[in-house]
């Protein structure tokens, strides 16, 4: 299936956002989020459930659009769980994952028995088995024992999940406070190769089938990850046809299991723009540069994709100008590596010009070291059907008080 064409950049709306609310700022185009969800619905086999990884972008309006489309959610903290519930995700469609559930998150879990819990280790399963209350639906997260696909933020050596050789230790704790309803595997991230996208789904299911045989526990739910990538360069969008074919084959192989995909960046990255303003001229190496009022404290490269060197250049908002010269875009921090673009093809820039960095909707503000140098937070806005709305500053729930030493 050919990729859907990327909607044109909303340049006029981005310029209005900068004029009304200043820079730096993030703008999330909800039309693009909806378009990506429709693209997935057309491509994937019926019955495959998609859960949104809230860590990619927990902005309330973004989460609400995804929830209203009928997707589920994957969360890893009390703040993310609260954001998902506030956005309208039903508790029964929320999975809680991660290697550690802190006391605040565990308290919320105890109040919402419908949640699905991904258990990351035998130790965590043992802890869960000692807790009182309703029996919890759990997925055992399995550690991939096959080559990773795409760009793995943690490197080639996986650290999450239960190694298959340790699964036998789980038997002693299942059936007490934990009802194992299936398995969770995440084998790759930022996958842009269509063959790799299909392969990692097949590899995940092969691993779960081995686990099911060892535990004599057929799965009712199979979360096979996802990790579909988005191009930060001018490369083509990921062709979903091979992954869809793999999912159809997996569905035929596991007819009694609900198949789940876990996607974050794929749903929201292309919907975001990071706006920053030129404040000074400078030089960098042998070429021209500008200093802007933003930086990596707002727009990080959390997953090590080298976006400052390889990503598409920012869009210059305003009237078109001819000519282009490789120009460095330097951030405002007193850090030598605070560089947003090393050699972006840009026309001659003037102080006051606004640059809009594309593909900024995932792992942006909430993934950044925003407290460094104590700069103010950038504004966050959503664009929906031509209307710009300023979002309130994020308000995370306070950590529930615990006695000293409790974890």
mmCIF file of C-alpha atoms in Angstrom:
data_model
loop_
_atom_site.group_PDB
_atom_site.id
_atom_site.type_symbol
_atom_site.label_atom_id
_atom_site.label_comp_id
_atom_site.label_asym_id
_atom_site.label_seq_id
_atom_site.Cartn_x
_atom_site.Cartn_y
_atom_site.Cartn_z
ATOM 1 C CA UNK A 1 0.000 0.000 0.000
ATOM 2 C CA UNK A 2 1.538 3.372 -0.975
ATOM 3 C CA UNK A 3 2.144 5.869 1.773
ATOM 4 C CA UNK A 4 -0.383 8.629 2.217
ATOM 5 C CA UNK A 5 0.928 11.991 1.040
ATOM 6 C CA UNK A 6 2.133 14.279 3.807
ATOM 7 C CA UNK A 7 -0.219 17.258 4.275
ATOM 8 C CA UNK A 8 1.341 20.602 3.392
ATOM 9 C CA UNK A 9 2.995 22.543 6.173
ATOM 10 C CA UNK A 10 0.518 24.882 7.913
ATOM 11 C CA UNK A 11 2.943 27.795 7.478
ATOM 12 C CA UNK A 12 0.417 30.579 7.993
ATOM 13 C CA UNK A 13 -0.911 29.060 11.208
ATOM 14 C CA UNK A 14 2.617 28.501 12.504
ATOM 15 C CA UNK A 15 3.465 32.138 11.836
ATOM 16 C CA UNK A 16 0.328 33.187 13.714
ATOM 17 C CA UNK A 17 1.320 30.991 16.643
ATOM 18 C CA UNK A 18 4.724 32.662 16.854
ATOM 19 C CA UNK A 19 3.226 36.137 16.530
ATOM 20 C CA UNK A 20 0.561 35.606 19.189
ATOM 21 C CA UNK A 21 2.371 33.485 21.732
ATOM 22 C CA UNK A 22 6.058 34.100 21.086
ATOM 23 C CA UNK A 23 8.899 31.674 20.713
ATOM 24 C CA UNK A 24 10.048 29.090 21.500
ATOM 25 C CA UNK A 25 6.801 27.165 21.043
ATOM 26 C CA UNK A 26 5.459 23.777 20.049
ATOM 27 C CA UNK A 27 2.477 23.448 17.722
ATOM 28 C CA UNK A 28 0.638 20.136 17.280
ATOM 29 C CA UNK A 29 -1.547 19.763 14.203
ATOM 30 C CA UNK A 30 -4.421 17.494 15.219
ATOM 31 C CA UNK A 31 -5.471 17.072 11.591
ATOM 32 C CA UNK A 32 -2.234 15.196 10.996
ATOM 33 C CA UNK A 33 -2.817 12.943 14.004
ATOM 34 C CA UNK A 34 -6.248 11.996 12.690
ATOM 35 C CA UNK A 35 -4.816 11.387 9.215
ATOM 36 C CA UNK A 36 -2.212 9.005 10.627
ATOM 37 C CA UNK A 37 -4.874 7.072 12.552
ATOM 38 C CA UNK A 38 -6.976 6.730 9.383
ATOM 39 C CA UNK A 39 -3.905 5.553 7.482
ATOM 40 C CA UNK A 40 -3.333 2.828 10.073
ATOM 41 C CA UNK A 41 -6.984 1.775 9.998
ATOM 42 C CA UNK A 42 -6.840 1.342 6.220
ATOM 43 C CA UNK A 43 -3.600 -0.613 6.304
ATOM 44 C CA UNK A 44 -3.972 -2.957 9.280
ATOM 45 C CA UNK A 45 -6.092 -6.124 9.354
ATOM 46 C CA UNK A 46 -9.433 -5.837 11.167
ATOM 47 C CA UNK A 47 -9.273 -6.696 14.838
ATOM 48 C CA UNK A 48 -5.724 -5.486 15.509
ATOM 49 C CA UNK A 49 -5.834 -3.118 18.472
ATOM 50 C CA UNK A 50 -3.516 -0.106 18.551
ATOM 51 C CA UNK A 51 -2.428 1.364 21.886
ATOM 52 C CA UNK A 52 -0.804 4.781 22.008
ATOM 53 C CA UNK A 53 2.446 5.112 23.963
ATOM 54 C CA UNK A 54 1.646 8.240 25.947
ATOM 55 C CA UNK A 55 5.358 8.858 26.605
ATOM 56 C CA UNK A 56 5.668 10.024 22.983
ATOM 57 C CA UNK A 57 3.509 13.088 23.678
ATOM 58 C CA UNK A 58 1.225 13.395 26.732
ATOM 59 C CA UNK A 59 -0.294 16.749 25.709
ATOM 60 C CA UNK A 60 -3.985 16.554 26.762
ATOM 61 C CA UNK A 61 -5.441 17.601 23.405
ATOM 62 C CA UNK A 62 -3.263 15.111 21.528
ATOM 63 C CA UNK A 63 -4.233 12.274 23.857
ATOM 64 C CA UNK A 64 -7.918 13.223 23.653
ATOM 65 C CA UNK A 65 -7.933 13.024 19.852
ATOM 66 C CA UNK A 66 -6.331 9.581 19.959
ATOM 67 C CA UNK A 67 -8.710 8.346 22.663
ATOM 68 C CA UNK A 68 -11.734 9.611 20.736
ATOM 69 C CA UNK A 69 -10.590 7.566 17.734
ATOM 70 C CA UNK A 70 -10.999 4.398 19.800
ATOM 71 C CA UNK A 71 -7.344 3.555 20.391
ATOM 72 C CA UNK A 72 -6.020 2.285 23.696
ATOM 73 C CA UNK A 73 -3.061 3.615 25.675
ATOM 74 C CA UNK A 74 0.234 2.427 27.146
ATOM 75 C CA UNK A 75 1.541 4.318 30.176
ATOM 76 C CA UNK A 76 4.546 4.081 32.503
ATOM 77 C CA UNK A 77 3.888 6.460 35.410
ATOM 78 C CA UNK A 78 1.175 7.910 37.602
ATOM 79 C CA UNK A 79 1.346 11.126 35.568
ATOM 80 C CA UNK A 80 0.869 9.301 32.270
ATOM 81 C CA UNK A 81 -1.947 7.175 33.675
ATOM 82 C CA UNK A 82 -3.720 10.284 34.948
ATOM 83 C CA UNK A 83 -3.237 11.976 31.568
ATOM 84 C CA UNK A 84 -4.674 8.933 29.779
ATOM 85 C CA UNK A 85 -7.717 8.754 32.055
ATOM 86 C CA UNK A 86 -8.333 12.498 31.744
ATOM 87 C CA UNK A 87 -8.121 12.194 27.943
ATOM 88 C CA UNK A 88 -10.876 9.586 27.917
ATOM 89 C CA UNK A 89 -9.031 6.293 27.483
ATOM 90 C CA UNK A 90 -11.133 3.582 29.231
ATOM 91 C CA UNK A 91 -9.174 1.838 32.006
ATOM 92 C CA UNK A 92 -9.787 -1.532 30.340
ATOM 93 C CA UNK A 93 -7.923 -0.239 27.252
ATOM 94 C CA UNK A 94 -4.876 0.993 29.200
ATOM 95 C CA UNK A 95 -1.724 -1.059 29.718
ATOM 96 C CA UNK A 96 0.758 -0.082 32.432
ATOM 97 C CA UNK A 97 4.339 -1.016 31.589
ATOM 98 C CA UNK A 98 7.902 -0.236 32.636
ATOM 99 C CA UNK A 99 10.529 -1.815 34.869
ATOM 100 C CA UNK A 100 9.301 -0.022 38.022
ATOM 101 C CA UNK A 101 5.851 1.026 39.156
ATOM 102 C CA UNK A 102 6.331 3.630 41.878
ATOM 103 C CA UNK A 103 4.072 3.809 44.952
ATOM 104 C CA UNK A 104 1.821 6.473 43.431
ATOM 105 C CA UNK A 105 1.307 4.391 40.308
ATOM 106 C CA UNK A 106 0.725 1.222 42.326
ATOM 107 C CA UNK A 107 -1.933 3.028 44.347
ATOM 108 C CA UNK A 108 -3.758 4.033 41.158
ATOM 109 C CA UNK A 109 -3.446 0.475 39.865
ATOM 110 C CA UNK A 110 -5.071 -0.827 43.054
ATOM 111 C CA UNK A 111 -8.023 1.498 42.445
ATOM 112 C CA UNK A 112 -8.495 0.422 38.807
ATOM 113 C CA UNK A 113 -8.681 -3.366 38.527
ATOM 114 C CA UNK A 114 -9.521 -3.132 34.817
ATOM 115 C CA UNK A 115 -5.978 -2.035 33.943
ATOM 116 C CA UNK A 116 -3.665 -4.439 32.145
ATOM 117 C CA UNK A 117 -0.229 -4.738 33.772
ATOM 118 C CA UNK A 118 2.943 -5.574 31.829
ATOM 119 C CA UNK A 119 5.301 -7.320 34.257
ATOM 120 C CA UNK A 120 8.956 -6.659 33.458
ATOM 121 C CA UNK A 121 10.736 -9.099 35.788
ATOM 122 C CA UNK A 122 10.263 -12.170 37.971
ATOM 123 C CA UNK A 123 10.955 -9.907 40.942
ATOM 124 C CA UNK A 124 8.076 -7.629 40.005
ATOM 125 C CA UNK A 125 5.755 -10.609 39.562
ATOM 126 C CA UNK A 126 6.734 -11.874 43.025
ATOM 127 C CA UNK A 127 5.946 -8.449 44.504
ATOM 128 C CA UNK A 128 2.578 -8.390 42.756
ATOM 129 C CA UNK A 129 1.748 -11.831 44.143
ATOM 130 C CA UNK A 130 2.058 -10.521 47.725
ATOM 131 C CA UNK A 131 -0.412 -7.675 47.235
ATOM 132 C CA UNK A 132 -3.958 -7.900 48.504
ATOM 133 C CA UNK A 133 -7.059 -7.160 46.506
ATOM 134 C CA UNK A 134 -8.416 -8.216 43.149
ATOM 135 C CA UNK A 135 -6.469 -10.558 40.916
ATOM 136 C CA UNK A 136 -4.667 -8.506 38.284
ATOM 137 C CA UNK A 137 -4.608 -9.204 34.574
ATOM 138 C CA UNK A 138 -0.954 -9.302 33.604
ATOM 139 C CA UNK A 139 1.144 -9.715 30.509
ATOM 140 C CA UNK A 140 4.589 -11.194 30.965
ATOM 141 C CA UNK A 141 7.040 -8.990 29.118
ATOM 142 C CA UNK A 142 9.534 -11.211 27.322
ATOM 143 C CA UNK A 143 13.096 -10.171 26.601
ATOM 144 C CA UNK A 144 13.846 -10.502 22.879
ATOM 145 C CA UNK A 145 16.491 -13.110 22.120
ATOM 146 C CA UNK A 146 16.667 -12.170 18.453
ATOM 147 C CA UNK A 147 18.370 -9.241 16.662
ATOM 148 C CA UNK A 148 16.726 -5.840 17.270
ATOM 149 C CA UNK A 149 15.086 -3.923 14.441
ATOM 150 C CA UNK A 150 15.393 -0.232 13.653
ATOM 151 C CA UNK A 151 17.129 2.148 16.037
ATOM 152 C CA UNK A 152 17.182 0.778 19.572
ATOM 153 C CA UNK A 153 17.668 3.601 22.055
ATOM 154 C CA UNK A 154 19.200 1.185 24.548
ATOM 155 C CA UNK A 155 21.656 -0.331 22.085
ATOM 156 C CA UNK A 156 21.832 -3.878 20.801
ATOM 157 C CA UNK A 157 21.799 -5.486 24.285
ATOM 158 C CA UNK A 158 18.178 -5.610 25.497
ATOM 159 C CA UNK A 159 17.487 -4.914 29.179
ATOM 160 C CA UNK A 160 13.699 -5.036 29.437
ATOM 161 C CA UNK A 161 11.567 -8.100 30.006
ATOM 162 C CA UNK A 162 11.992 -11.600 31.385
ATOM 163 C CA UNK A 163 14.580 -13.792 29.651
ATOM 164 C CA UNK A 164 12.886 -16.927 28.384
ATOM 165 C CA UNK A 165 15.248 -19.104 30.415
ATOM 166 C CA UNK A 166 13.848 -17.454 33.583
ATOM 167 C CA UNK A 167 10.185 -18.052 32.756
ATOM 168 C CA UNK A 168 10.000 -21.195 34.856
ATOM 169 C CA UNK A 169 10.452 -19.048 37.965
ATOM 170 C CA UNK A 170 7.161 -17.309 37.168
ATOM 171 C CA UNK A 171 5.077 -20.427 37.787
ATOM 172 C CA UNK A 172 5.260 -20.049 41.563
ATOM 173 C CA UNK A 173 3.613 -16.605 41.463
ATOM 174 C CA UNK A 174 0.951 -16.977 38.770
ATOM 175 C CA UNK A 175 -2.611 -17.522 39.877
ATOM 176 C CA UNK A 176 -2.292 -15.717 43.224
ATOM 177 C CA UNK A 177 -2.807 -12.035 42.538
ATOM 178 C CA UNK A 178 -1.731 -12.302 38.899
ATOM 179 C CA UNK A 179 -3.749 -13.809 36.061
ATOM 180 C CA UNK A 180 -1.393 -14.185 33.091
ATOM 181 C CA UNK A 181 -3.526 -13.329 30.062
ATOM 182 C CA UNK A 182 -0.690 -13.114 27.552
ATOM 183 C CA UNK A 183 2.663 -11.701 26.607
ATOM 184 C CA UNK A 184 4.307 -8.403 25.733
ATOM 185 C CA UNK A 185 7.334 -8.125 23.446
ATOM 186 C CA UNK A 186 9.006 -4.997 22.137
ATOM 187 C CA UNK A 187 11.861 -5.781 19.782
ATOM 188 C CA UNK A 188 12.614 -2.576 17.901
ATOM 189 C CA UNK A 189 12.105 1.164 17.625
ATOM 190 C CA UNK A 190 12.071 3.739 14.811
ATOM 191 C CA UNK A 191 11.812 0.984 12.166
ATOM 192 C CA UNK A 192 11.734 2.379 8.628
ATOM 193 C CA UNK A 193 12.606 -0.770 6.681
ATOM 194 C CA UNK A 194 9.403 -2.559 5.645
ATOM 195 C CA UNK A 195 10.996 -6.007 5.786
ATOM 196 C CA UNK A 196 12.341 -5.325 9.295
ATOM 197 C CA UNK A 197 8.926 -4.117 10.433
ATOM 198 C CA UNK A 198 7.360 -7.414 9.361
ATOM 199 C CA UNK A 199 10.225 -9.533 10.656
ATOM 200 C CA UNK A 200 10.161 -8.110 14.173
ATOM 201 C CA UNK A 201 6.426 -8.892 14.440
ATOM 202 C CA UNK A 202 7.012 -12.497 13.380
ATOM 203 C CA UNK A 203 9.997 -12.822 15.731
ATOM 204 C CA UNK A 204 7.914 -11.466 18.618
ATOM 205 C CA UNK A 205 5.183 -14.039 18.061
ATOM 206 C CA UNK A 206 7.677 -16.880 17.702
ATOM 207 C CA UNK A 207 9.054 -15.895 21.122
ATOM 208 C CA UNK A 208 5.592 -15.750 22.699
ATOM 209 C CA UNK A 209 4.709 -19.177 21.321
ATOM 210 C CA UNK A 210 7.821 -20.635 22.908
ATOM 211 C CA UNK A 211 6.874 -18.952 26.190
ATOM 212 C CA UNK A 212 3.303 -20.262 25.995
ATOM 213 C CA UNK A 213 4.588 -23.792 25.516
ATOM 214 C CA UNK A 214 6.969 -23.516 28.481
ATOM 215 C CA UNK A 215 4.250 -22.173 30.801
ATOM 216 C CA UNK A 216 1.423 -24.200 29.260
ATOM 217 C CA UNK A 217 -0.529 -20.934 29.061
ATOM 218 C CA UNK A 218 -2.084 -19.998 25.737
ATOM 219 C CA UNK A 219 -2.290 -16.209 25.340
ATOM 220 C CA UNK A 220 -5.525 -14.269 25.228
ATOM 221 C CA UNK A 221 -3.631 -11.026 24.487
ATOM 222 C CA UNK A 222 -0.448 -10.636 22.446
ATOM 223 C CA UNK A 223 1.211 -7.225 22.516
ATOM 224 C CA UNK A 224 3.773 -7.597 19.738
ATOM 225 C CA UNK A 225 5.229 -4.098 20.047
ATOM 226 C CA UNK A 226 5.390 -2.101 16.882
ATOM 227 C CA UNK A 227 8.130 0.457 16.744
ATOM 228 C CA UNK A 228 7.041 1.776 13.360
ATOM 229 C CA UNK A 229 9.301 4.686 12.465
ATOM 230 C CA UNK A 230 8.841 8.058 10.831
ATOM 231 C CA UNK A 231 11.321 9.653 8.417
ATOM 232 C CA UNK A 232 13.075 12.715 9.793
ATOM 233 C CA UNK A 233 14.778 13.081 6.408
ATOM 234 C CA UNK A 234 13.235 13.158 2.942
ATOM 235 C CA UNK A 235 12.993 9.356 2.885
ATOM 236 C CA UNK A 236 9.670 7.731 2.047
ATOM 237 C CA UNK A 237 7.204 6.899 4.778
ATOM 238 C CA UNK A 238 7.201 3.316 6.064
ATOM 239 C CA UNK A 239 5.350 0.944 3.732
ATOM 240 C CA UNK A 240 2.925 -0.869 6.048
ATOM 241 C CA UNK A 241 1.905 -3.618 3.592
ATOM 242 C CA UNK A 242 4.484 -6.236 4.734
ATOM 243 C CA UNK A 243 3.707 -5.610 8.418
ATOM 244 C CA UNK A 244 -0.023 -5.901 7.685
ATOM 245 C CA UNK A 245 0.578 -9.205 5.888
ATOM 246 C CA UNK A 246 2.599 -10.456 8.854
ATOM 247 C CA UNK A 247 -0.215 -9.494 11.226
ATOM 248 C CA UNK A 248 -2.772 -11.362 9.116
ATOM 249 C CA UNK A 249 -0.598 -14.474 9.251
ATOM 250 C CA UNK A 250 -0.117 -14.059 13.008
ATOM 251 C CA UNK A 251 -3.877 -13.701 13.471
ATOM 252 C CA UNK A 252 -4.454 -16.964 11.629
ATOM 253 C CA UNK A 253 -1.826 -18.635 13.803
ATOM 254 C CA UNK A 254 -3.255 -17.301 17.085
ATOM 255 C CA UNK A 255 -7.031 -17.046 16.431
ATOM 256 C CA UNK A 256 -7.958 -16.864 20.116
ATOM 257 C CA UNK A 257 -5.613 -14.013 21.012
ATOM 258 C CA UNK A 258 -6.191 -10.276 20.757
ATOM 259 C CA UNK A 259 -3.307 -8.767 18.769
ATOM 260 C CA UNK A 260 -2.050 -5.426 20.044
ATOM 261 C CA UNK A 261 0.339 -2.932 18.469
ATOM 262 C CA UNK A 262 2.063 -0.342 20.656
ATOM 263 C CA UNK A 263 2.808 2.871 18.748
ATOM 264 C CA UNK A 264 3.872 6.328 19.870
ATOM 265 C CA UNK A 265 6.192 8.256 17.573
ATOM 266 C CA UNK A 266 4.419 6.884 14.494
ATOM 267 C CA UNK A 267 1.139 8.518 15.495
ATOM 268 C CA UNK A 268 2.309 11.978 16.538
ATOM 269 C CA UNK A 269 5.822 12.860 15.340
ATOM 270 C CA UNK A 270 4.773 14.313 11.996
ATOM 271 C CA UNK A 271 2.044 16.387 13.673
ATOM 272 C CA UNK A 272 4.460 18.576 15.622
ATOM 273 C CA UNK A 273 6.501 21.716 14.875
ATOM 274 C CA UNK A 274 9.068 23.403 17.093
ATOM 275 C CA UNK A 275 9.228 27.177 16.561
ATOM 276 C CA UNK A 276 12.261 29.246 17.465
ATOM 277 C CA UNK A 277 13.402 32.749 16.538
ATOM 278 C CA UNK A 278 16.744 34.041 15.204
ATOM 279 C CA UNK A 279 18.330 36.338 17.794
ATOM 280 C CA UNK A 280 21.943 36.712 16.570
ATOM 281 C CA UNK A 281 24.252 36.053 13.653
ATOM 282 C CA UNK A 282 27.290 33.896 14.317
ATOM 283 C CA UNK A 283 29.783 31.637 12.572
ATOM 284 C CA UNK A 284 30.318 27.926 13.089
ATOM 285 C CA UNK A 285 33.311 26.113 11.663
ATOM 286 C CA UNK A 286 33.894 27.595 8.235
ATOM 287 C CA UNK A 287 30.316 28.628 7.583
ATOM 288 C CA UNK A 288 27.529 30.965 8.618
ATOM 289 C CA UNK A 289 25.383 30.345 11.658
ATOM 290 C CA UNK A 290 22.552 31.893 13.608
ATOM 291 C CA UNK A 291 21.735 31.764 17.298
ATOM 292 C CA UNK A 292 18.098 31.130 18.185
ATOM 293 C CA UNK A 293 16.071 31.497 21.358
ATOM 294 C CA UNK A 294 15.461 27.740 21.638
ATOM 295 C CA UNK A 295 17.684 24.708 21.955
ATOM 296 C CA UNK A 296 18.077 21.107 23.013
ATOM 297 C CA UNK A 297 16.543 21.906 26.419
ATOM 298 C CA UNK A 298 13.269 22.011 24.465
ATOM 299 C CA UNK A 299 13.981 19.891 21.388
ATOM 300 C CA UNK A 300 16.217 16.994 22.448
ATOM 301 C CA UNK A 301 17.520 14.049 20.471
ATOM 302 C CA UNK A 302 16.442 11.585 23.145
ATOM 303 C CA UNK A 303 16.672 8.508 20.939
ATOM 304 C CA UNK A 304 20.033 9.306 19.377
ATOM 305 C CA UNK A 305 18.783 9.771 15.810
ATOM 306 C CA UNK A 306 21.332 12.529 15.039
ATOM 307 C CA UNK A 307 18.524 14.816 13.904
ATOM 308 C CA UNK A 308 20.761 17.895 14.048
ATOM 309 C CA UNK A 309 22.808 16.475 11.163
ATOM 310 C CA UNK A 310 20.353 14.379 9.212
ATOM 311 C CA UNK A 311 16.848 15.794 9.636
ATOM 312 C CA UNK A 312 15.032 17.958 7.140
ATOM 313 C CA UNK A 313 15.916 21.659 7.462
ATOM 314 C CA UNK A 314 13.546 23.944 9.336
ATOM 315 C CA UNK A 315 10.921 25.909 7.487
ATOM 316 C CA UNK A 316 11.494 29.668 7.337
ATOM 317 C CA UNK A 317 8.157 31.287 8.105
ATOM 318 C CA UNK A 318 7.194 34.352 6.133
ATOM 319 C CA UNK A 319 7.650 35.449 2.511
ATOM 320 C CA UNK A 320 9.717 33.154 0.324
ATOM 321 C CA UNK A 321 13.360 34.065 -0.277
ATOM 322 C CA UNK A 322 15.673 32.779 -2.933
ATOM 323 C CA UNK A 323 19.013 31.106 -2.484
ATOM 324 C CA UNK A 324 20.167 28.595 0.096
ATOM 325 C CA UNK A 325 23.406 28.217 2.013
ATOM 326 C CA UNK A 326 24.361 25.508 4.519
ATOM 327 C CA UNK A 327 23.752 27.296 7.819
ATOM 328 C CA UNK A 328 24.177 26.111 11.380
ATOM 329 C CA UNK A 329 21.338 26.780 13.804
ATOM 330 C CA UNK A 330 22.836 27.164 17.282
ATOM 331 C CA UNK A 331 20.784 26.961 20.453
ATOM 332 C CA UNK A 332 20.769 29.493 23.269
ATOM 333 C CA UNK A 333 22.402 27.304 25.921
ATOM 334 C CA UNK A 334 25.994 27.586 27.066
ATOM 335 C CA UNK A 335 26.677 24.045 25.909
ATOM 336 C CA UNK A 336 28.925 23.324 22.917
ATOM 337 C CA UNK A 337 26.597 20.582 21.681
ATOM 338 C CA UNK A 338 23.468 22.746 21.765
ATOM 339 C CA UNK A 339 23.079 22.679 17.985
ATOM 340 C CA UNK A 340 19.659 22.264 16.356
ATOM 341 C CA UNK A 341 21.066 21.966 12.820
ATOM 342 C CA UNK A 342 24.672 21.697 11.708
ATOM 343 C CA UNK A 343 24.260 22.588 8.030
ATOM 344 C CA UNK A 344 20.661 23.289 7.086
ATOM 345 C CA UNK A 345 20.049 24.631 3.589
ATOM 346 C CA UNK A 346 18.518 28.019 4.388
ATOM 347 C CA UNK A 347 18.254 31.402 2.689
ATOM 348 C CA UNK A 348 20.037 34.371 4.238
ATOM 349 C CA UNK A 349 18.437 34.866 7.638
ATOM 350 C CA UNK A 350 17.607 38.066 9.477
ATOM 351 C CA UNK A 351 17.300 38.670 13.188
ATOM 352 C CA UNK A 352 13.674 38.084 14.111
ATOM 353 C CA UNK A 353 13.068 35.344 11.533
ATOM 354 C CA UNK A 354 11.120 32.338 12.847
ATOM 355 C CA UNK A 355 12.237 28.805 12.009
ATOM 356 C CA UNK A 356 9.807 25.872 12.288
ATOM 357 C CA UNK A 357 11.446 22.491 12.810
ATOM 358 C CA UNK A 358 9.242 19.682 11.451
ATOM 359 C CA UNK A 359 8.630 16.166 12.812
ATOM 360 C CA UNK A 360 8.659 17.532 16.367
ATOM 361 C CA UNK A 361 5.501 15.961 17.752
ATOM 362 C CA UNK A 362 7.165 13.057 19.569
ATOM 363 C CA UNK A 363 9.702 12.996 22.400
ATOM 364 C CA UNK A 364 9.885 16.763 22.506
ATOM 365 C CA UNK A 365 9.111 18.963 25.495
ATOM 366 C CA UNK A 366 8.473 16.238 28.080
ATOM 367 C CA UNK A 367 11.586 14.353 26.951
ATOM 368 C CA UNK A 368 13.854 17.395 27.274
ATOM 369 C CA UNK A 369 16.086 18.722 30.114
ATOM 370 C CA UNK A 370 13.841 21.746 30.496
ATOM 371 C CA UNK A 371 15.238 22.832 33.877
ATOM 372 C CA UNK A 372 18.758 23.327 32.578
ATOM 373 C CA UNK A 373 19.609 27.065 32.870
ATOM 374 C CA UNK A 374 16.041 27.635 34.129
ATOM 375 C CA UNK A 375 14.684 29.086 30.894
ATOM 376 C CA UNK A 376 10.917 29.424 30.740
ATOM 377 C CA UNK A 377 8.988 26.582 29.184
ATOM 378 C CA UNK A 378 7.896 27.089 25.592
ATOM 379 C CA UNK A 379 4.227 27.503 24.851
ATOM 380 C CA UNK A 380 2.336 24.468 23.570
ATOM 381 C CA UNK A 381 -0.484 24.987 21.105
ATOM 382 C CA UNK A 382 -2.767 22.768 19.086
ATOM 383 C CA UNK A 383 -3.981 23.536 15.593
ATOM 384 C CA UNK A 384 -7.370 22.021 14.778
ATOM 385 C CA UNK A 385 -9.323 22.887 11.659
ATOM 386 C CA UNK A 386 -7.441 26.162 11.355
ATOM 387 C CA UNK A 387 -7.992 27.198 14.978
ATOM 388 C CA UNK A 388 -5.026 27.673 17.326
ATOM 389 C CA UNK A 389 -5.536 26.920 21.012
ATOM 390 C CA UNK A 390 -2.978 27.491 23.760
ATOM 391 C CA UNK A 391 -2.574 24.486 26.055
ATOM 392 C CA UNK A 392 -2.181 24.944 29.810
ATOM 393 C CA UNK A 393 1.231 24.217 31.273
ATOM 394 C CA UNK A 394 1.579 20.526 32.208
ATOM 395 C CA UNK A 395 0.417 19.759 35.728
ATOM 396 C CA UNK A 396 1.590 16.365 36.914
ATOM 397 C CA UNK A 397 -0.068 14.796 39.973
ATOM 398 C CA UNK A 398 1.887 15.142 43.191
ATOM 399 C CA UNK A 399 3.636 12.020 44.390
ATOM 400 C CA UNK A 400 1.603 10.316 47.068
ATOM 401 C CA UNK A 401 3.363 10.604 50.415
ATOM 402 C CA UNK A 402 4.988 7.410 51.602
ATOM 403 C CA UNK A 403 6.822 6.459 54.811
ATOM 404 C CA UNK A 404 10.577 6.639 54.563
ATOM 405 C CA UNK A 405 12.028 3.608 52.877
ATOM 406 C CA UNK A 406 8.786 2.490 51.212
ATOM 407 C CA UNK A 407 9.149 1.690 47.512
#
